[in-house]
Short mmCIF file of C-alpha atoms in Angstrom, two decimals:
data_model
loop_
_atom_site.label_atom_id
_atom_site.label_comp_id
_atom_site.label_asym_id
_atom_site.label_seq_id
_atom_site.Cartn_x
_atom_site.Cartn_y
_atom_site.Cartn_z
CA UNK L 1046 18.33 15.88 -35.69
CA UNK L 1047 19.44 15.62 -32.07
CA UNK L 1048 17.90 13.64 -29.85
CA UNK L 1049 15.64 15.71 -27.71
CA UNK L 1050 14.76 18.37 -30.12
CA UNK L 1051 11.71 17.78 -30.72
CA UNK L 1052 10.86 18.20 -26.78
CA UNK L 1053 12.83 21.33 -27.19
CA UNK L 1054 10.68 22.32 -29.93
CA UNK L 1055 7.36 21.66 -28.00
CA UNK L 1056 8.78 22.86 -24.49
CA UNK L 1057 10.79 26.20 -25.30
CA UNK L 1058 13.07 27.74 -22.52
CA UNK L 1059 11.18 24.94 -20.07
CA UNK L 1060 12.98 22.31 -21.61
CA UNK L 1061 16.03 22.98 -19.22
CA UNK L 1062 13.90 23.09 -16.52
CA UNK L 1063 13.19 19.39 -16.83
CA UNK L 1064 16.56 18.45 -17.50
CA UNK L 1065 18.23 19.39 -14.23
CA UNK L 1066 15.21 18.21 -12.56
CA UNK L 1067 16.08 15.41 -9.49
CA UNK L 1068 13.33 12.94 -9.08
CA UNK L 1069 12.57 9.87 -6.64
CA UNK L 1070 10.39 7.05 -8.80
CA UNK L 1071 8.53 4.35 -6.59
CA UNK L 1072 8.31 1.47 -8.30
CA UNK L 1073 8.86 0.18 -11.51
CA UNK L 1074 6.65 -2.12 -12.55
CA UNK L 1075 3.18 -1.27 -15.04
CA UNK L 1076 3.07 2.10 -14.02
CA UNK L 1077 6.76 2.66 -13.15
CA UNK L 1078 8.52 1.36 -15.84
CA UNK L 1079 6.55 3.24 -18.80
CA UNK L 1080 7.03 6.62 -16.56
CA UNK L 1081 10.87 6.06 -16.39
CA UNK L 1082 10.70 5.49 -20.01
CA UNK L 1083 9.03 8.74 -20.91
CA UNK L 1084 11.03 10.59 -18.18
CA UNK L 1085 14.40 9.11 -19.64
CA UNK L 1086 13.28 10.26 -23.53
CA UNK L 1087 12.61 13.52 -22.36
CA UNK L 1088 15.85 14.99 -21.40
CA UNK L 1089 15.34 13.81 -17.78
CA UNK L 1090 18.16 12.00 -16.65
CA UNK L 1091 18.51 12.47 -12.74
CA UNK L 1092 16.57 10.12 -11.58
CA UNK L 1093 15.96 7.30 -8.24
CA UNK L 1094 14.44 4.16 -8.77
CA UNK L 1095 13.29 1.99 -6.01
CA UNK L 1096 11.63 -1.33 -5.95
CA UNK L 1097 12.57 -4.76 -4.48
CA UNK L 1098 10.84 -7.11 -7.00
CA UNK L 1099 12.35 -9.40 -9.83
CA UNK L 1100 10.67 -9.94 -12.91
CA UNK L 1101 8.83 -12.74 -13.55
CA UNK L 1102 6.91 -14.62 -16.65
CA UNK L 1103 3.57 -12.91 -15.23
CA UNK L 1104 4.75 -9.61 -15.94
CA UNK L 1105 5.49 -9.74 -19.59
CA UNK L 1106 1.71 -8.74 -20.59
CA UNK L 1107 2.43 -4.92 -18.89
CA UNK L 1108 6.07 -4.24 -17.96
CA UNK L 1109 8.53 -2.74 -20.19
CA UNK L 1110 11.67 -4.72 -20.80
CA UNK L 1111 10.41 -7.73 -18.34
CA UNK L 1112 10.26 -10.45 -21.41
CA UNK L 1113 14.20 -9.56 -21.61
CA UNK L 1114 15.35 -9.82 -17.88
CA UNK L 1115 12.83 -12.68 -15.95
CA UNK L 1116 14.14 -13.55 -12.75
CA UNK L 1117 16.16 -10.58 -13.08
CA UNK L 1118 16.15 -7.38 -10.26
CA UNK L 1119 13.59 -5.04 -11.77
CA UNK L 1120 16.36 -1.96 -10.92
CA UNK L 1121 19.52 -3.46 -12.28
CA UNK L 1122 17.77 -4.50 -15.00
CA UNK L 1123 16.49 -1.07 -15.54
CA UNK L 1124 20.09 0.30 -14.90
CA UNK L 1125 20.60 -1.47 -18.35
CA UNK L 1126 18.65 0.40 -20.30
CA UNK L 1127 18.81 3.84 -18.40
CA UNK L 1128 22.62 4.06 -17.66
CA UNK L 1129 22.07 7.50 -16.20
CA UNK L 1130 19.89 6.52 -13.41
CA UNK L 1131 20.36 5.51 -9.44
CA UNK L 1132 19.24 2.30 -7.96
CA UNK L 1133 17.92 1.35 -4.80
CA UNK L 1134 16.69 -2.22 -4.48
CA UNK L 1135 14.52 -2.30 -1.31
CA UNK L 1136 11.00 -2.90 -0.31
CA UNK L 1137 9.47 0.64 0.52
CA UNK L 1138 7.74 0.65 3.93
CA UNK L 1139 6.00 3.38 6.13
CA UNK L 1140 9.02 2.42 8.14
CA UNK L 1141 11.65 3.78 5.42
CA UNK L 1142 9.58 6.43 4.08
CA UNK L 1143 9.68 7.94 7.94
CA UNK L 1144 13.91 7.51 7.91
CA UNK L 1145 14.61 8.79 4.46
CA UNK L 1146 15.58 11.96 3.16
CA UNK L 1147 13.13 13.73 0.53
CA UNK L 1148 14.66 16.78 0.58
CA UNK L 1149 17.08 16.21 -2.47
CA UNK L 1150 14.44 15.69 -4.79
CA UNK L 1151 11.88 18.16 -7.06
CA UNK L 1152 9.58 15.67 -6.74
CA UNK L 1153 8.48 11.95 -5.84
CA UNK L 1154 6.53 9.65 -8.06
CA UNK L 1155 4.44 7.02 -6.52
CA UNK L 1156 4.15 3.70 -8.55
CA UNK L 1157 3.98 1.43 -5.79
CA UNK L 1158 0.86 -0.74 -4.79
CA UNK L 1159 1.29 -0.85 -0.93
CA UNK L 1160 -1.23 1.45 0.76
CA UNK L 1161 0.59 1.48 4.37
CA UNK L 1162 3.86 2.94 2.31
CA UNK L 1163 1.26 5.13 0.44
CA UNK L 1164 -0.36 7.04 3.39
CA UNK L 1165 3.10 7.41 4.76
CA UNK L 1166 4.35 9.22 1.49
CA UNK L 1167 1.02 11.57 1.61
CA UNK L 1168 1.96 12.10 5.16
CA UNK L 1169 5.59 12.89 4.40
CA UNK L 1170 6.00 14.59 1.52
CA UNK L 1171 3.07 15.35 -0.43
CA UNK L 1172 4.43 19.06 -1.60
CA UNK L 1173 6.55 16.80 -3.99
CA UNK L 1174 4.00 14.10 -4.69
CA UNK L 1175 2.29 12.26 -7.66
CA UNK L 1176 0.46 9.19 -6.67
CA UNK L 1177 -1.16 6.40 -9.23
CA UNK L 1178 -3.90 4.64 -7.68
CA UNK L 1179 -5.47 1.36 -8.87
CA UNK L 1180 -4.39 0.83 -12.63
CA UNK L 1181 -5.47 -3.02 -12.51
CA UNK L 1182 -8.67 -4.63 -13.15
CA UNK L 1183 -9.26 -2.26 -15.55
CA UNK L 1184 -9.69 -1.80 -19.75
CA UNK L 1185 -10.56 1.27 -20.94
CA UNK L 1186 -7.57 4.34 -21.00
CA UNK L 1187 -10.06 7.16 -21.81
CA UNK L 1188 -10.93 6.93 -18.09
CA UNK L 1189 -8.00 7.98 -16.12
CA UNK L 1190 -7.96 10.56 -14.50
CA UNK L 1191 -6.66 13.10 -12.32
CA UNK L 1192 -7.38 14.75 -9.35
CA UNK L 1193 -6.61 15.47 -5.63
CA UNK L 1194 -6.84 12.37 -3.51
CA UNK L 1195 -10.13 14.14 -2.08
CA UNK L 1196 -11.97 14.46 -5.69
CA UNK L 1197 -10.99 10.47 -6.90
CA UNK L 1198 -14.18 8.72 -7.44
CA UNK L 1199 -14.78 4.95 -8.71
CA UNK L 1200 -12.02 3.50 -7.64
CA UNK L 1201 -12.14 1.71 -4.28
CA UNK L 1202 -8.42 1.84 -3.50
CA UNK L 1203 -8.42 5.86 -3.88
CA UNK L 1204 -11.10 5.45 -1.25
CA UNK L 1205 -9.57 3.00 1.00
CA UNK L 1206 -6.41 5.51 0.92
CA UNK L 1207 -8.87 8.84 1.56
CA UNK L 1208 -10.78 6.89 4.68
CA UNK L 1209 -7.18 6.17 6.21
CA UNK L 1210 -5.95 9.92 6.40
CA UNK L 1211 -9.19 11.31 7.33
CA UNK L 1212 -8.48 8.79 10.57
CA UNK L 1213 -5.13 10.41 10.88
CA UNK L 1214 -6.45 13.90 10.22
CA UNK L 1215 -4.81 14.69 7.34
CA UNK L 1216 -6.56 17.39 5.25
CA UNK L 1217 -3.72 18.42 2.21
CA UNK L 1218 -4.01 18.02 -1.26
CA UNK L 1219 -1.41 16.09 -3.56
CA UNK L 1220 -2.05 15.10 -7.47
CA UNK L 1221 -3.31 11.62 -8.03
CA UNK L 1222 -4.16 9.53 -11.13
CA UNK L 1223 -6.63 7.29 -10.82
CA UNK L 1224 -9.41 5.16 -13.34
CA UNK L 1225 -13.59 6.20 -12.66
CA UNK L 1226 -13.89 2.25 -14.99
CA UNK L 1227 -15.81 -0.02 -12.77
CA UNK L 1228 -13.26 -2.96 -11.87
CA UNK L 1229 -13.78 -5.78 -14.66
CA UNK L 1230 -12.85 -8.41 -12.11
CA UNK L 1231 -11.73 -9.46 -8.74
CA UNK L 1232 -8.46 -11.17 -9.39
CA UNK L 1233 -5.60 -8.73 -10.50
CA UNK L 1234 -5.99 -8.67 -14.14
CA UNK L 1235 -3.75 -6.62 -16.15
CA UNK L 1236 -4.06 -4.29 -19.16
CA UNK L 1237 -1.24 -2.62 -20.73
CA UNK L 1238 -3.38 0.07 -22.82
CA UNK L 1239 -4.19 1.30 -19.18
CA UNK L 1240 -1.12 0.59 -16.86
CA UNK L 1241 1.05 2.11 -19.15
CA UNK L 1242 -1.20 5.00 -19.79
CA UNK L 1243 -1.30 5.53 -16.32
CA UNK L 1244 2.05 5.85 -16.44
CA UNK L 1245 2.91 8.38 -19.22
CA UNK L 1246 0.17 10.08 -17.23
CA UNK L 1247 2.51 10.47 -14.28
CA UNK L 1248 5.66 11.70 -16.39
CA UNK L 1249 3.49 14.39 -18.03
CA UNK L 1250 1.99 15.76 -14.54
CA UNK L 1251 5.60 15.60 -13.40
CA UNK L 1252 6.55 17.48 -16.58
CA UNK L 1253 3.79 19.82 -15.94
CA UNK L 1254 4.69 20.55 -12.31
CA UNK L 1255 8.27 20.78 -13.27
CA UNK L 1256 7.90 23.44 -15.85
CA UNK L 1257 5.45 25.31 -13.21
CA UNK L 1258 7.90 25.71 -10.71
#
């Protein structure tokens, strides 16, 4: 059986749609990395990563393919597994969001944690946005998720992000998937049932957007 036909079986006609999709992912760490695997497995192949990290012991309990590469670059080790994808190791900053070009791309996943280079993003593309909020602290996957930044509730980050561009007056609405579980802990504790849920989350709302268009 070839290798995506069972996606072709579930998605129909659609299933070209995804596959000459263009997309920009932020980060590939908990969230990232499972969302670039379920993007890759699904036909879609055109595809940015960005992040500026290297693996390291502590992210064995929730990234994919860290236990193989530590102390490797988080892209180029990616770029390993996903031939078919572009790299670009840098740290993303409201100061790079501002200067790059988003034009290209159907649409822009947000994986990353910073919430300066997250208000940018809303700010500068949200047509073509998906956002994850917090996935850390957290246990249970049954609840994530997903709303319009303005609808998140129980999750303090999602807040912290909704006070910021009601200061800047921004009013629009973008996708984002985010956990209602009360935080387990202060200290960034991990789970892997829930970062990696969060996201296969994102590559099925990108999936469903895709499709939609």
């Amino acid at each position: 059986m070839p290798r995506y036909e069972r996606s072709r079986m579930l998605l129909g006609e659609d299933f070209e749609k995804i596959t000459s999709a263009k997309i920009l992912l932020l980060g590939v760490g908990g969230v990232g990395s499972f969302c670039l695997d379920c993007l890759h497995r699904n036909g879609i192949h055109d595809i940015t990563i960005i992040d500026f990290d290297c693996y390291d012991a502590s992210n064995q309990n929730r990234q994919m393919w860290s236990e193989m590469h530590e102390g490797e670059s988080k892209v180029e080790a990616m770029k390993k597994h996903y031939p078919q994808i572009k790299t670009i190791e840098l740290k993303i900053t409201p100061e790079w969001v501002e200067a790059f070009d988003f034009e290209p791309y159907d649409l822009v996943l947000d994986a990353i944690d910073d919430i300066h280079a997250k208000l940018a993003l809303a700010q500068k593309c949200y047509s073509k946005l998906i956002s994850a909020t917090g996935s850390a602290k957290r246990l249970d996957p049954t609840k994530i998720e997903v709303s319009t930044i303005w609808k998140t509730h129980g999750d303090r980050f999602a807040s912290k992000i909704r006070y910021e561009l009601k200061k800047r007056r921004f009013s629009k609405k973008y996708p984002v998937i985010f956990s209602s579980e009360p935080a387990r802990t202060k200290v960034k504790g991990s789970f892997v049932g829930v970062t990696g849920a969060f996201g296969l989350t994102m590559c099925s709302l990108a999936i469903q957007k895709l499709i939609a268009k």
